[in-house]
Structures are given as C-alpha cells and as structure tokens.
Coordinates of C-alpha atoms in Angstrom, one line a residue:
X66 CA 5.9 -237.6 -20.5
X67 CA 2.5 -237.3 -19.5
X68 CA -0.4 -236.2 -22.1
X69 CA -1.9 -233.7 -19.9
X70 CA 1.4 -232.1 -18.7
X71 CA 2.8 -231.8 -22.4
X72 CA -0.4 -230.1 -22.9
X73 CA -0.3 -227.5 -20.5
X74 CA 3.7 -227.2 -21.2
X75 CA 2.8 -226.1 -25.1
X76 CA 0.0 -223.4 -23.9
X77 CA 3.2 -221.9 -21.4
X78 CA 5.0 -221.7 -24.4
X79 CA 2.1 -220.3 -26.8
X80 CA 0.9 -217.9 -24.1
X81 CA 4.9 -216.7 -23.3
X82 CA 5.7 -216.0 -27.5
X83 CA 2.3 -214.1 -27.8
X84 CA 3.2 -211.6 -24.9
X85 CA 6.9 -210.9 -26.3
X86 CA 5.2 -210.7 -29.7
X87 CA 2.7 -208.4 -28.2
X88 CA 5.3 -206.0 -26.5
X89 CA 7.5 -206.2 -29.2
X90 CA 4.7 -204.7 -31.3
X91 CA 3.6 -202.1 -28.9
X92 CA 7.3 -200.9 -28.5
X93 CA 7.2 -199.9 -32.4
X94 CA 4.1 -198.2 -32.0
X95 CA 5.3 -195.7 -30.0
X96 CA 7.0 -192.5 -30.7
X97 CA 10.2 -192.4 -31.6
X98 CA 12.1 -190.5 -29.5
X99 CA 14.3 -187.6 -30.9
X100 CA 17.8 -188.8 -31.3
X101 CA 20.4 -186.5 -30.5
X102 CA 20.7 -183.1 -27.0
X103 CA 17.1 -182.6 -24.9
X104 CA 15.8 -179.3 -24.2
X105 CA 14.9 -178.4 -20.9
X106 CA 14.3 -175.4 -18.8
X107 CA 13.0 -171.8 -20.4
X108 CA 13.4 -170.2 -23.5
X109 CA 13.2 -166.9 -24.2
X110 CA 13.2 -165.5 -27.7
X111 CA 12.4 -162.6 -30.3
X112 CA 11.4 -164.0 -33.4
X113 CA 9.5 -161.4 -36.6
X114 CA 10.6 -158.9 -38.6
X115 CA 11.8 -155.7 -36.1
X116 CA 10.6 -152.6 -38.3
X117 CA 7.1 -152.6 -35.4
X118 CA 8.9 -154.9 -33.0
X119 CA 9.5 -158.2 -32.4
X120 CA 7.2 -161.0 -30.9
X121 CA 8.9 -162.1 -27.6
X122 CA 7.8 -165.6 -27.7
X123 CA 9.0 -168.4 -24.6
X124 CA 10.0 -172.1 -25.7
X125 CA 9.6 -175.0 -23.1
X126 CA 9.5 -178.6 -24.0
X127 CA 6.2 -180.7 -24.4
X128 CA 5.6 -183.4 -21.9
X129 CA 6.1 -186.3 -24.3
X130 CA 10.1 -184.7 -24.7
X131 CA 9.4 -185.0 -28.3
X132 CA 7.7 -181.6 -29.7
X133 CA 8.4 -178.2 -28.3
X134 CA 5.8 -175.5 -26.8
X135 CA 5.8 -172.3 -27.8
X136 CA 3.4 -168.9 -26.1
X137 CA 3.1 -165.2 -27.0
X138 CA 4.8 -162.9 -24.2
X139 CA 4.2 -159.6 -25.4
X140 CA 4.7 -158.1 -28.8
X141 CA 6.4 -154.8 -30.7
X142 CA 9.6 -155.7 -28.6
X143 CA 13.0 -153.8 -30.1
X144 CA 15.2 -154.9 -27.8
X145 CA 16.0 -157.3 -24.7
X146 CA 18.3 -157.7 -22.2
X147 CA 18.7 -161.0 -18.9
X148 CA 19.8 -159.6 -15.3
X149 CA 23.0 -161.8 -14.5
X150 CA 20.8 -164.1 -12.5
X151 CA 18.8 -164.9 -15.2
X152 CA 15.4 -163.5 -13.1
X153 CA 14.7 -160.2 -14.9
X154 CA 14.5 -159.0 -18.3
X155 CA 14.8 -155.1 -20.1
X156 CA 13.3 -154.6 -23.3
X157 CA 12.3 -151.9 -24.9
X158 CA 9.5 -150.7 -27.2
X159 CA 8.0 -147.7 -29.0
X160 CA 7.0 -146.1 -25.8
X161 CA 10.0 -146.9 -23.6
X162 CA 11.9 -149.3 -21.3
X163 CA 10.4 -151.8 -19.0
X164 CA 11.4 -154.3 -16.5
X165 CA 9.3 -158.2 -16.5
X166 CA 10.0 -160.4 -13.4
X167 CA 11.0 -164.3 -15.2
X168 CA 9.2 -165.4 -11.9
X169 CA 6.3 -163.8 -11.4
X170 CA 5.5 -161.7 -14.6
X171 CA 5.1 -158.7 -13.0
X172 CA 5.9 -156.0 -15.7
X173 CA 6.8 -151.8 -14.6
X174 CA 7.9 -149.4 -17.1
X175 CA 11.3 -147.6 -16.2
X176 CA 11.9 -144.9 -18.8
X177 CA 10.3 -143.3 -22.0
X178 CA 11.4 -142.9 -25.4
X179 CA 13.3 -144.5 -27.9
X180 CA 16.2 -146.1 -26.3
X181 CA 18.6 -148.5 -27.1
X182 CA 21.7 -150.5 -25.9
X183 CA 20.7 -152.1 -22.7
X184 CA 23.3 -153.2 -20.4
X185 CA 23.2 -155.2 -16.5
X186 CA 25.6 -154.3 -14.1
X187 CA 27.2 -157.7 -13.0
X188 CA 25.1 -156.9 -10.2
X189 CA 21.9 -156.7 -11.6
X190 CA 21.4 -153.5 -10.1
X191 CA 21.5 -150.9 -12.4
X192 CA 21.1 -151.0 -16.1
X193 CA 22.5 -148.5 -18.3
X194 CA 20.9 -147.8 -21.7
X195 CA 21.0 -144.8 -24.9
X196 CA 18.6 -142.5 -26.0
X197 CA 17.4 -141.0 -29.1
X198 CA 17.1 -137.2 -28.4
X199 CA 13.6 -135.9 -29.3
X200 CA 13.3 -133.2 -31.2
X201 CA 11.4 -130.9 -28.8
X202 CA 14.7 -131.2 -26.5
X203 CA 16.7 -128.4 -29.0
X204 CA 19.6 -130.5 -29.2
X205 CA 22.3 -129.1 -31.4
X206 CA 22.4 -131.8 -34.5
X207 CA 25.4 -132.9 -35.9
X208 CA 26.2 -133.6 -39.7
X209 CA 25.9 -137.4 -39.2
X210 CA 22.6 -137.4 -37.2
X211 CA 20.8 -137.2 -33.9
X212 CA 22.7 -136.9 -31.1
X213 CA 22.2 -139.5 -27.7
X214 CA 22.0 -139.5 -24.2
X215 CA 23.6 -142.3 -22.3
X216 CA 21.9 -143.4 -18.8
X217 CA 22.6 -145.6 -15.2
X218 CA 19.4 -146.1 -13.8
X219 CA 18.3 -148.1 -10.9
X220 CA 15.4 -150.8 -11.2
X221 CA 13.0 -148.1 -9.9
X222 CA 13.6 -146.0 -12.8
X223 CA 15.4 -144.0 -11.3
X224 CA 18.6 -142.7 -14.0
X225 CA 21.7 -140.2 -14.3
X226 CA 23.0 -138.3 -17.1
X227 CA 26.7 -140.3 -17.9
X228 CA 27.0 -138.5 -21.3
X229 CA 25.3 -137.0 -24.2
X230 CA 26.8 -138.0 -27.5
X231 CA 26.7 -135.0 -30.2
X232 CA 27.5 -137.2 -33.0
X233 CA 24.9 -140.1 -32.7
X234 CA 24.4 -142.5 -36.2
X235 CA 21.8 -145.0 -36.7
X236 CA 23.3 -146.6 -39.6
X237 CA 22.2 -148.9 -42.4
X238 CA 19.1 -150.5 -41.8
X239 CA 19.1 -154.6 -41.7
X240 CA 17.9 -157.2 -43.4
X241 CA 15.1 -157.5 -40.1
X242 CA 13.5 -153.6 -41.9
X243 CA 15.3 -151.7 -38.8
X244 CA 18.7 -150.9 -37.8
X245 CA 20.3 -153.2 -35.6
X246 CA 21.6 -152.4 -32.1
X247 CA 25.1 -152.9 -33.2
X248 CA 24.4 -150.6 -36.5
X249 CA 23.1 -147.7 -34.8
X250 CA 26.2 -147.9 -33.0
X251 CA 28.5 -148.8 -35.2
X252 CA 28.2 -145.1 -36.2
X253 CA 29.9 -143.4 -33.5
X254 CA 30.3 -145.2 -30.3
X255 CA 29.4 -148.7 -28.8
X256 CA 27.6 -149.8 -26.3
X257 CA 28.6 -149.6 -22.6
X258 CA 30.1 -152.7 -21.4
X259 CA 30.3 -153.1 -17.6
X260 CA 33.5 -154.4 -15.6
X261 CA 32.0 -153.6 -12.5
X262 CA 29.0 -152.7 -10.4
X263 CA 30.4 -149.5 -10.5
X264 CA 32.0 -148.9 -13.6
X265 CA 31.7 -149.5 -17.3
X266 CA 33.1 -148.2 -20.2
X267 CA 31.8 -146.9 -23.4
X268 CA 33.8 -145.1 -26.6
X269 CA 33.4 -141.3 -26.4
X270 CA 33.8 -139.8 -29.9
X271 CA 33.9 -135.8 -30.5
X272 CA 34.8 -136.1 -34.3
X273 CA 35.5 -132.3 -36.0
X274 CA 33.7 -130.4 -32.5
X275 CA 36.6 -128.0 -30.7
X276 CA 37.5 -129.3 -26.9
X277 CA 34.9 -129.4 -24.8
X278 CA 34.7 -129.6 -21.1
X279 CA 32.2 -131.5 -18.5
X280 CA 32.8 -130.2 -14.9
X281 CA 36.1 -128.3 -15.3
X282 CA 37.7 -131.6 -17.2
X283 CA 38.7 -131.2 -21.1
X284 CA 37.3 -134.1 -22.9
X285 CA 39.7 -135.7 -25.5
X286 CA 38.5 -136.1 -29.1
X287 CA 38.5 -139.9 -29.7
X288 CA 38.7 -142.3 -26.8
X289 CA 37.8 -145.2 -24.3
X290 CA 36.4 -144.0 -21.7
X291 CA 35.8 -145.0 -18.3
X292 CA 33.1 -144.1 -15.7
X293 CA 32.9 -144.4 -12.6
X294 CA 29.5 -144.3 -10.9
X295 CA 30.4 -142.2 -8.0
X296 CA 28.7 -138.7 -6.9
X297 CA 29.3 -136.3 -8.9
X298 CA 30.3 -139.0 -11.8
X299 CA 33.9 -139.3 -12.8
X300 CA 35.0 -139.8 -16.7
X301 CA 38.6 -141.4 -17.2
X302 CA 39.6 -141.5 -20.7
X303 CA 43.0 -143.2 -22.5
X304 CA 43.6 -142.8 -25.9
X305 CA 41.3 -145.1 -27.8
X306 CA 43.3 -148.3 -28.5
X307 CA 40.7 -151.0 -28.1
X308 CA 38.0 -151.7 -29.3
X309 CA 35.7 -154.3 -26.6
X310 CA 33.7 -156.7 -28.1
X311 CA 32.6 -158.6 -25.1
X312 CA 32.7 -159.1 -21.3
X313 CA 31.6 -162.0 -19.3
X314 CA 29.2 -160.9 -16.8
X315 CA 30.2 -163.2 -13.8
X316 CA 33.6 -162.8 -13.7
X317 CA 36.7 -160.4 -15.5
X318 CA 36.6 -162.2 -19.0
X319 CA 36.7 -159.9 -22.2
X320 CA 37.3 -159.7 -25.9
X321 CA 39.1 -156.7 -27.5
X322 CA 40.7 -155.6 -30.7
X323 CA 42.8 -153.5 -31.8
X324 CA 40.8 -150.2 -32.4
X325 CA 41.8 -150.4 -36.2
X326 CA 39.2 -154.1 -35.9
X327 CA 42.1 -155.2 -38.8
X328 CA 43.4 -157.3 -36.4
X329 CA 41.9 -160.5 -34.9
X330 CA 40.7 -160.5 -31.6
X331 CA 42.6 -160.5 -28.5
X332 CA 41.3 -162.1 -24.4
X333 CA 41.8 -160.0 -21.5
X334 CA 41.9 -161.4 -18.1
X335 CA 40.8 -157.6 -16.7
X336 CA 39.6 -154.1 -18.3
X337 CA 40.8 -152.4 -14.3
X338 CA 43.8 -150.5 -16.3
X339 CA 43.3 -149.9 -19.6
X340 CA 46.5 -148.1 -20.3
X341 CA 48.4 -151.1 -19.6
X342 CA 46.3 -154.2 -20.9
X343 CA 48.2 -156.4 -22.6
X344 CA 45.8 -158.9 -24.2
X345 CA 46.7 -162.8 -24.8
X346 CA 46.1 -163.5 -29.0
X347 CA 43.0 -165.9 -29.4
X348 CA 43.9 -169.5 -31.2
X349 CA 43.2 -168.7 -34.1
X350 CA 42.9 -166.1 -36.9
X351 CA 39.9 -166.5 -38.3
X352 CA 37.1 -167.7 -35.6
X353 CA 34.5 -166.3 -34.5
X354 CA 33.3 -165.3 -30.7
X355 CA 30.1 -166.7 -29.8
X356 CA 30.1 -166.2 -25.9
X357 CA 30.6 -167.2 -22.8
X358 CA 28.7 -169.6 -21.2
X359 CA 26.1 -169.1 -19.0
X360 CA 27.3 -168.4 -15.3
X361 CA 30.8 -168.7 -16.0
X362 CA 33.9 -167.2 -17.9
X363 CA 34.8 -170.1 -20.8
X364 CA 34.5 -168.9 -24.1
X365 CA 33.2 -170.1 -27.1
X366 CA 34.2 -169.9 -31.1
X367 CA 33.5 -170.8 -34.3
X368 CA 35.5 -171.3 -37.3
X369 CA 34.0 -172.5 -40.8
X370 CA 35.9 -175.6 -41.7
X371 CA 34.3 -176.3 -45.0
X372 CA 31.5 -175.3 -46.9
X373 CA 28.9 -177.8 -45.1
X374 CA 30.4 -177.6 -42.1
X375 CA 31.8 -175.4 -38.5
X376 CA 34.6 -176.7 -36.5
X377 CA 33.2 -175.1 -32.6
X378 CA 35.7 -175.2 -29.5
X379 CA 36.1 -173.9 -26.2
X380 CA 39.3 -171.9 -23.9
X381 CA 40.3 -172.7 -20.7
X382 CA 39.2 -169.4 -18.8
X383 CA 42.4 -169.6 -16.4
X384 CA 44.5 -170.4 -19.1
X385 CA 43.4 -169.8 -22.4
X386 CA 44.2 -173.1 -23.8
X387 CA 42.3 -174.2 -26.7
X388 CA 40.1 -177.0 -25.7
X389 CA 38.8 -180.1 -27.8
X390 CA 36.4 -178.9 -30.1
X391 CA 33.6 -180.6 -32.9
X392 CA 32.6 -180.4 -35.9
X393 CA 29.1 -179.3 -36.4
X394 CA 27.3 -180.1 -39.8
X395 CA 26.0 -176.6 -40.1
X396 CA 27.0 -173.1 -40.5
X397 CA 26.4 -170.1 -39.4
X398 CA 25.3 -166.5 -40.7
X399 CA 27.5 -163.4 -39.3
X400 CA 24.1 -162.6 -37.5
X401 CA 23.6 -166.1 -35.8
X402 CA 22.8 -165.5 -32.3
X403 CA 24.3 -168.4 -29.6
X404 CA 23.4 -168.9 -26.1
X405 CA 25.4 -171.7 -24.2
X406 CA 24.2 -173.8 -20.9
X407 CA 26.0 -172.8 -17.9
X408 CA 27.2 -176.9 -18.4
X409 CA 28.7 -175.6 -21.5
X410 CA 27.5 -178.5 -23.0
X411 CA 24.9 -177.5 -24.9
X412 CA 23.9 -174.9 -27.3
X413 CA 21.1 -172.6 -28.4
X414 CA 21.5 -170.8 -31.7
X415 CA 18.5 -168.6 -34.0
X416 CA 19.7 -168.2 -37.1
X417 CA 18.0 -166.0 -40.0
X418 CA 15.8 -166.7 -41.7
X419 CA 13.9 -169.7 -40.1
X420 CA 16.6 -171.7 -37.7
X421 CA 16.2 -172.9 -34.3
X422 CA 18.8 -175.3 -33.3
X423 CA 19.9 -176.8 -29.9
X424 CA 23.7 -178.4 -30.3
X425 CA 25.8 -181.1 -28.2
X426 CA 29.0 -179.5 -28.2
X427 CA 30.6 -182.0 -27.6
X428 CA 29.1 -184.4 -30.2
X429 CA 28.1 -181.5 -32.8
X430 CA 24.9 -183.3 -32.7
X431 CA 21.9 -181.2 -34.0
X432 CA 18.4 -180.9 -32.4
X433 CA 15.6 -179.0 -34.6
X434 CA 14.3 -176.9 -31.7
X435 CA 11.1 -176.2 -34.3
X436 CA 10.0 -177.7 -37.5
X437 CA 8.0 -176.2 -40.5
X438 CA 4.4 -176.8 -40.7
X439 CA 3.3 -177.3 -44.2
X440 CA 4.4 -178.2 -47.3
X441 CA 7.3 -176.1 -47.2
X442 CA 6.5 -173.2 -45.3
X443 CA 7.5 -172.4 -42.1
X444 CA 5.5 -170.9 -38.9
X445 CA 5.5 -167.4 -40.0
X446 CA 6.3 -166.4 -35.7
X447 CA 9.4 -168.3 -35.6
X448 CA 11.3 -165.8 -38.6
X449 CA 14.1 -165.0 -37.6
X450 CA 14.3 -166.4 -33.8
X451 CA 17.0 -164.2 -31.7
X452 CA 17.4 -166.4 -28.2
X453 CA 17.6 -164.2 -25.5
X454 CA 17.6 -165.8 -22.4
X455 CA 17.9 -170.0 -21.7
X456 CA 16.2 -170.2 -18.0
X457 CA 17.8 -173.6 -17.1
X458 CA 16.3 -175.9 -14.4

C-alpha cells in the first residue's frame, strides 16, 4: 500500500477510536436514570402533623426525570377529598369547608364550622359532610360526647340537614396529634358512602335513647340507613347487618363486612337492596383492602408474606377472581394510604413517618418519591405523607 494512503488510513482509525472513547466517557458521566417505574402527572398530598392542620402539597416530576418538585398549595388542612373526575378538591380547615378548582386554582368557601367526613356524590354535583354542633346551638349532649349533624350540599354551598346524631363521639387521638376521620367516626357512626347520585348509606345509632320520630317516621334504634335525596328526604332503615367499608366512585362494586367486624371482608356487586344483600367472600382471610384503581372498579388487596415483604394482588371486577399478584419487598403500617392509577399498573403509597413510594403493581419495583435531606434527617414538611389525588397525564 502507498505510504500516504497507509498514513491516512491510520489517521481515520485513530480518529474513530478517539470519537468512540469520547462518546463512552460522556455516556458514563451522564446522571443515571432511576430504575423502576416513572411518575407522571400531579400528586396532591397532605403532609405534616395534623394538630393544627397539615400542609397540602403538590408533587410533579422534574424535567430530567431523576427528581421531583414539591410546592405548597395551602396549610391548615385537616381532611381533603377529590371529586370523581379529579378536577376539584374539597378540604376542611378550622374555619370550614373550601372548594378548590384543580385546573384554575380558584377557591371558594362552602360551609363554616368544624367539619369532617367529606364524601362526593358519584356525579360530582353534591357532597356530604358531618359538622360538630357548637355549644351555642344548645343541642342536647349525650353521655358519650358532642352531637353532630349530617348535611348534603351542592357546590354553591346550599346545604340540607339530613340527620342529627345525638350520640356522636370523637374517639381517641392518633399519632398525628388529632383524631383521624375514622377514629372520630368510630365512636358511633361512620362516614356516609354514596351509592348513586341521589342516595347514600350511613349508620344511625340511637343507643339508649327512646324511639324518636322524624316526619312521622318511627326510627329504629340501630340501623344501616339509606338516604334518598328527594324533596323531602326519605330515610329507609334496614337492620344493622352490614358495615360498608368502601364503594367504588365510578361503578357499583362495594366492600362490606358483617357488622360484628370479626368476619373477613366481603364483596358486593350492588348496594341497591341492603335487605337482600348476598355478598361474595374475598379470596383471603387475612388480607387488607387498599383501594380501587382510579376510574375503574378493580379492587386491590395486600397481605403480609413475611416480616419484610408484602403480597399485592387485584380482583377481576366482573367475577371477583384473583388476578396474578406480585411480591413487594416492603411492609406497610395499618395507616398506609394508597392510590392506584387508572391503568392499575402503578400505585403510590404514603406511610408513616416519612415514606412516599411509587410501586409497579406487576413487578413489585419501588421508587421513592422523595429522599432524605442531610445525614439521617428527612424533610420535615413530608412527615406523615397522605396522598389525596393523582391527576394523571
């Protein structure tokens, strides 16, 4: 080969080798993309101790996909509930109930007082809530605590009284410093569960009180009551046989339990006729229901597999057959709050004291949605994270 041509060939080979080396070095120096599932959309969550109300935060993925941004929406929030279409948020403060438009950020007050048990109607046009009766209303006090009133309101704040509970009890305090909604409701009656745009179910307890009348109706002492929102409101009692655990907002599936609470959870296709309800047993005796996938009635359950791992599985909502599950190398407290994406592929878990995780429900892979700052300390604003609503892209 001619010396000049050989020289030029050598230069080309060396140049290609140097170029390949530069590309390799650049690739190695790039930040490593996190393994596992990727978060997208917006997550609203409550965080912080609840003594004076928690912070309502918004989480989004950073552009690089390797970190997450947090912004404070408002403070002093005790409870929050998203509309079925995830465009609006009801939340309570020490001053009352407010409604936030999650598209525009507009906020308007709807009710004053100390309120809890927020629940949306399936069509998102009304909501129910309980309100602590103030001392100046001169309501009769029971031996068990302060009475409450149950209301239904439209989105302009026009409320209608449904029932006054004379035996309301706020229960014990939680690790967050204030009675949780479930604990406050556990003393006498739980939060209402909507089963249609014009009806919901709640438990009505009269305890040792004598029989009472409302609109000529003699009230049974301890019942599961169906409220039909006609004019006037109709209350239909059934024997207090079932405790309603959860109802799918966009379908008809419901989780129920015999009222003695000692039996495993059961699944009902419909709650239209409580007196004829014949629910099916869940496919395990020691499992715990964690939620329905958003915009569907796919129910998810967890069951401790070992002291360091948890089995996660779902049910087919048409025949309640158990679907293929996965094992997660993580255990969860009884207060863990979970949200499942509409696709049923991803799940967000908030747990005490400072755990917020994104989990692939098919592979069990886990990605933390925030990391400790400094040496052995966590961001204090993210203590006790409780996810409220996942606004998907």
